[in-house]
């Protein structure tokens, strides 16, 4: 699977950004998709996941209530709407897909995402 994230940039605290990730190389509608982020000097952190149909979502504790993940199966694209951004949200954001054995699963544990796209930088100024 090939993944390409876009939409990052510089925003002031309290602002919003919408990230997009285009996927190719597998049947997009059969898989959970996710977003992760990595800040300088820190480990990669799970941000959000979404079921194949888009009907179920799950989030990391640090973004609950502020970020929303969605997907458009017709466009093979997953989105991350980020509101009320904080300086601590500054990171490189990556979209991710699970290994092929997770096809048709409605949930994938964060540790079982195995494919990563090129990230997009999000910088939140105070």
mmCIF file of C-alpha atoms in Angstrom:
data_model
loop_
_atom_site.group_PDB
_atom_site.id
_atom_site.type_symbol
_atom_site.label_atom_id
_atom_site.label_comp_id
_atom_site.label_asym_id
_atom_site.label_seq_id
_atom_site.Cartn_x
_atom_site.Cartn_y
_atom_site.Cartn_z
ATOM 1 C CA UNK A 1 0.000 0.000 0.000
ATOM 2 C CA UNK A 2 1.203 3.509 -0.840
ATOM 3 C CA UNK A 3 0.195 6.425 1.355
ATOM 4 C CA UNK A 4 0.678 10.136 0.785
ATOM 5 C CA UNK A 5 -0.291 12.656 3.442
ATOM 6 C CA UNK A 6 -0.811 16.352 2.793
ATOM 7 C CA UNK A 7 -2.344 19.448 4.353
ATOM 8 C CA UNK A 8 0.137 20.284 7.070
ATOM 9 C CA UNK A 9 1.364 23.768 7.788
ATOM 10 C CA UNK A 10 1.840 26.503 10.348
ATOM 11 C CA UNK A 11 -1.157 27.574 12.436
ATOM 12 C CA UNK A 12 -1.703 29.571 15.591
ATOM 13 C CA UNK A 13 -2.876 27.961 18.785
ATOM 14 C CA UNK A 14 -6.630 27.551 18.734
ATOM 15 C CA UNK A 15 -6.710 27.221 14.971
ATOM 16 C CA UNK A 16 -7.633 24.326 12.710
ATOM 17 C CA UNK A 17 -6.080 22.225 9.968
ATOM 18 C CA UNK A 18 -7.345 19.379 7.827
ATOM 19 C CA UNK A 19 -4.968 16.648 6.761
ATOM 20 C CA UNK A 20 -5.605 14.300 3.856
ATOM 21 C CA UNK A 21 -4.060 10.992 2.933
ATOM 22 C CA UNK A 22 -4.471 9.322 -0.443
ATOM 23 C CA UNK A 23 -4.016 5.556 -0.500
ATOM 24 C CA UNK A 24 -3.365 3.154 -3.341
ATOM 25 C CA UNK A 25 -2.259 -0.397 -3.851
ATOM 26 C CA UNK A 26 -4.984 -2.277 -1.974
ATOM 27 C CA UNK A 27 -8.753 -2.300 -1.559
ATOM 28 C CA UNK A 28 -9.073 0.792 0.611
ATOM 29 C CA UNK A 29 -12.623 0.092 1.738
ATOM 30 C CA UNK A 30 -11.601 -3.219 3.364
ATOM 31 C CA UNK A 31 -9.180 -1.771 5.898
ATOM 32 C CA UNK A 32 -8.972 0.305 9.011
ATOM 33 C CA UNK A 33 -6.921 3.449 8.453
ATOM 34 C CA UNK A 34 -5.086 5.514 11.027
ATOM 35 C CA UNK A 35 -3.129 8.623 11.835
ATOM 36 C CA UNK A 36 -0.015 8.831 13.987
ATOM 37 C CA UNK A 37 2.331 11.660 14.859
ATOM 38 C CA UNK A 38 5.901 12.072 15.990
ATOM 39 C CA UNK A 39 7.319 15.125 17.688
ATOM 40 C CA UNK A 40 11.067 15.787 17.842
ATOM 41 C CA UNK A 41 12.725 13.601 20.431
ATOM 42 C CA UNK A 42 9.552 11.646 21.141
ATOM 43 C CA UNK A 43 8.191 8.261 20.155
ATOM 44 C CA UNK A 44 5.553 7.907 17.476
ATOM 45 C CA UNK A 45 2.100 8.394 19.010
ATOM 46 C CA UNK A 46 -1.242 7.000 17.900
ATOM 47 C CA UNK A 47 -3.715 9.756 17.036
ATOM 48 C CA UNK A 48 -6.827 8.186 15.498
ATOM 49 C CA UNK A 49 -8.233 5.164 13.715
ATOM 50 C CA UNK A 50 -11.318 4.516 11.607
ATOM 51 C CA UNK A 51 -13.120 1.329 10.602
ATOM 52 C CA UNK A 52 -13.337 0.226 6.953
ATOM 53 C CA UNK A 53 -16.848 1.600 6.529
ATOM 54 C CA UNK A 54 -16.060 4.790 8.416
ATOM 55 C CA UNK A 55 -18.765 4.055 10.959
ATOM 56 C CA UNK A 56 -16.474 3.570 13.955
ATOM 57 C CA UNK A 57 -13.617 5.739 15.134
ATOM 58 C CA UNK A 58 -11.146 5.701 18.028
ATOM 59 C CA UNK A 59 -8.672 8.259 19.302
ATOM 60 C CA UNK A 60 -5.630 8.764 21.434
ATOM 61 C CA UNK A 61 -6.385 10.427 24.755
ATOM 62 C CA UNK A 62 -4.491 13.609 23.920
ATOM 63 C CA UNK A 63 -6.710 14.469 20.936
ATOM 64 C CA UNK A 64 -10.170 13.255 21.994
ATOM 65 C CA UNK A 65 -12.796 15.916 21.487
ATOM 66 C CA UNK A 66 -10.544 18.033 19.259
ATOM 67 C CA UNK A 67 -9.643 15.826 16.292
ATOM 68 C CA UNK A 68 -11.963 13.953 13.946
ATOM 69 C CA UNK A 69 -10.956 11.198 11.558
ATOM 70 C CA UNK A 70 -13.051 10.399 8.500
ATOM 71 C CA UNK A 71 -12.660 8.561 5.227
ATOM 72 C CA UNK A 72 -14.080 8.647 1.721
ATOM 73 C CA UNK A 73 -13.921 5.163 0.243
ATOM 74 C CA UNK A 74 -14.878 6.438 -3.201
ATOM 75 C CA UNK A 75 -11.773 8.633 -3.201
ATOM 76 C CA UNK A 76 -9.470 6.225 -1.318
ATOM 77 C CA UNK A 77 -8.741 9.056 1.069
ATOM 78 C CA UNK A 78 -8.639 9.412 4.839
ATOM 79 C CA UNK A 79 -8.856 12.781 6.584
ATOM 80 C CA UNK A 80 -7.921 14.229 9.945
ATOM 81 C CA UNK A 81 -9.754 17.383 10.990
ATOM 82 C CA UNK A 82 -7.796 19.063 13.766
ATOM 83 C CA UNK A 83 -9.485 21.785 15.818
ATOM 84 C CA UNK A 84 -8.440 23.732 18.908
ATOM 85 C CA UNK A 85 -4.817 23.058 18.087
ATOM 86 C CA UNK A 86 -2.203 23.409 20.801
ATOM 87 C CA UNK A 87 1.557 23.914 20.591
ATOM 88 C CA UNK A 88 1.989 20.363 21.888
ATOM 89 C CA UNK A 89 0.258 19.106 18.738
ATOM 90 C CA UNK A 90 3.336 20.141 16.761
ATOM 91 C CA UNK A 91 4.686 17.038 15.039
ATOM 92 C CA UNK A 92 5.065 15.223 11.764
ATOM 93 C CA UNK A 93 1.772 13.499 11.065
ATOM 94 C CA UNK A 94 1.652 10.162 9.248
ATOM 95 C CA UNK A 95 -1.234 8.199 7.881
ATOM 96 C CA UNK A 96 -0.956 4.486 8.363
ATOM 97 C CA UNK A 97 -2.469 1.210 7.264
ATOM 98 C CA UNK A 98 -2.428 -2.171 8.975
ATOM 99 C CA UNK A 99 -0.779 -5.310 7.686
ATOM 100 C CA UNK A 100 -2.776 -7.308 5.146
ATOM 101 C CA UNK A 101 -3.919 -9.912 7.672
ATOM 102 C CA UNK A 102 -6.147 -7.258 9.229
ATOM 103 C CA UNK A 103 -8.335 -7.003 6.135
ATOM 104 C CA UNK A 104 -12.050 -6.750 7.061
ATOM 105 C CA UNK A 105 -11.307 -6.057 10.735
ATOM 106 C CA UNK A 106 -13.219 -3.171 12.291
ATOM 107 C CA UNK A 107 -10.468 -2.414 14.784
ATOM 108 C CA UNK A 108 -6.676 -2.613 14.637
ATOM 109 C CA UNK A 109 -4.550 -2.053 17.746
ATOM 110 C CA UNK A 110 -2.155 0.834 17.239
ATOM 111 C CA UNK A 111 0.834 -1.525 17.504
ATOM 112 C CA UNK A 112 -0.386 -3.482 14.442
ATOM 113 C CA UNK A 113 -0.210 -0.703 11.882
ATOM 114 C CA UNK A 114 2.593 -1.692 9.530
ATOM 115 C CA UNK A 115 2.568 0.677 6.535
ATOM 116 C CA UNK A 116 3.473 4.338 6.768
ATOM 117 C CA UNK A 117 3.297 7.132 4.302
ATOM 118 C CA UNK A 118 5.463 10.174 3.986
ATOM 119 C CA UNK A 119 4.501 12.509 6.787
ATOM 120 C CA UNK A 120 3.321 16.092 6.755
ATOM 121 C CA UNK A 121 4.593 18.706 9.212
ATOM 122 C CA UNK A 122 2.142 20.454 11.509
ATOM 123 C CA UNK A 123 3.468 23.370 13.533
ATOM 124 C CA UNK A 124 1.309 25.160 16.094
ATOM 125 C CA UNK A 125 2.594 28.476 17.371
ATOM 126 C CA UNK A 126 1.681 29.872 20.772
#
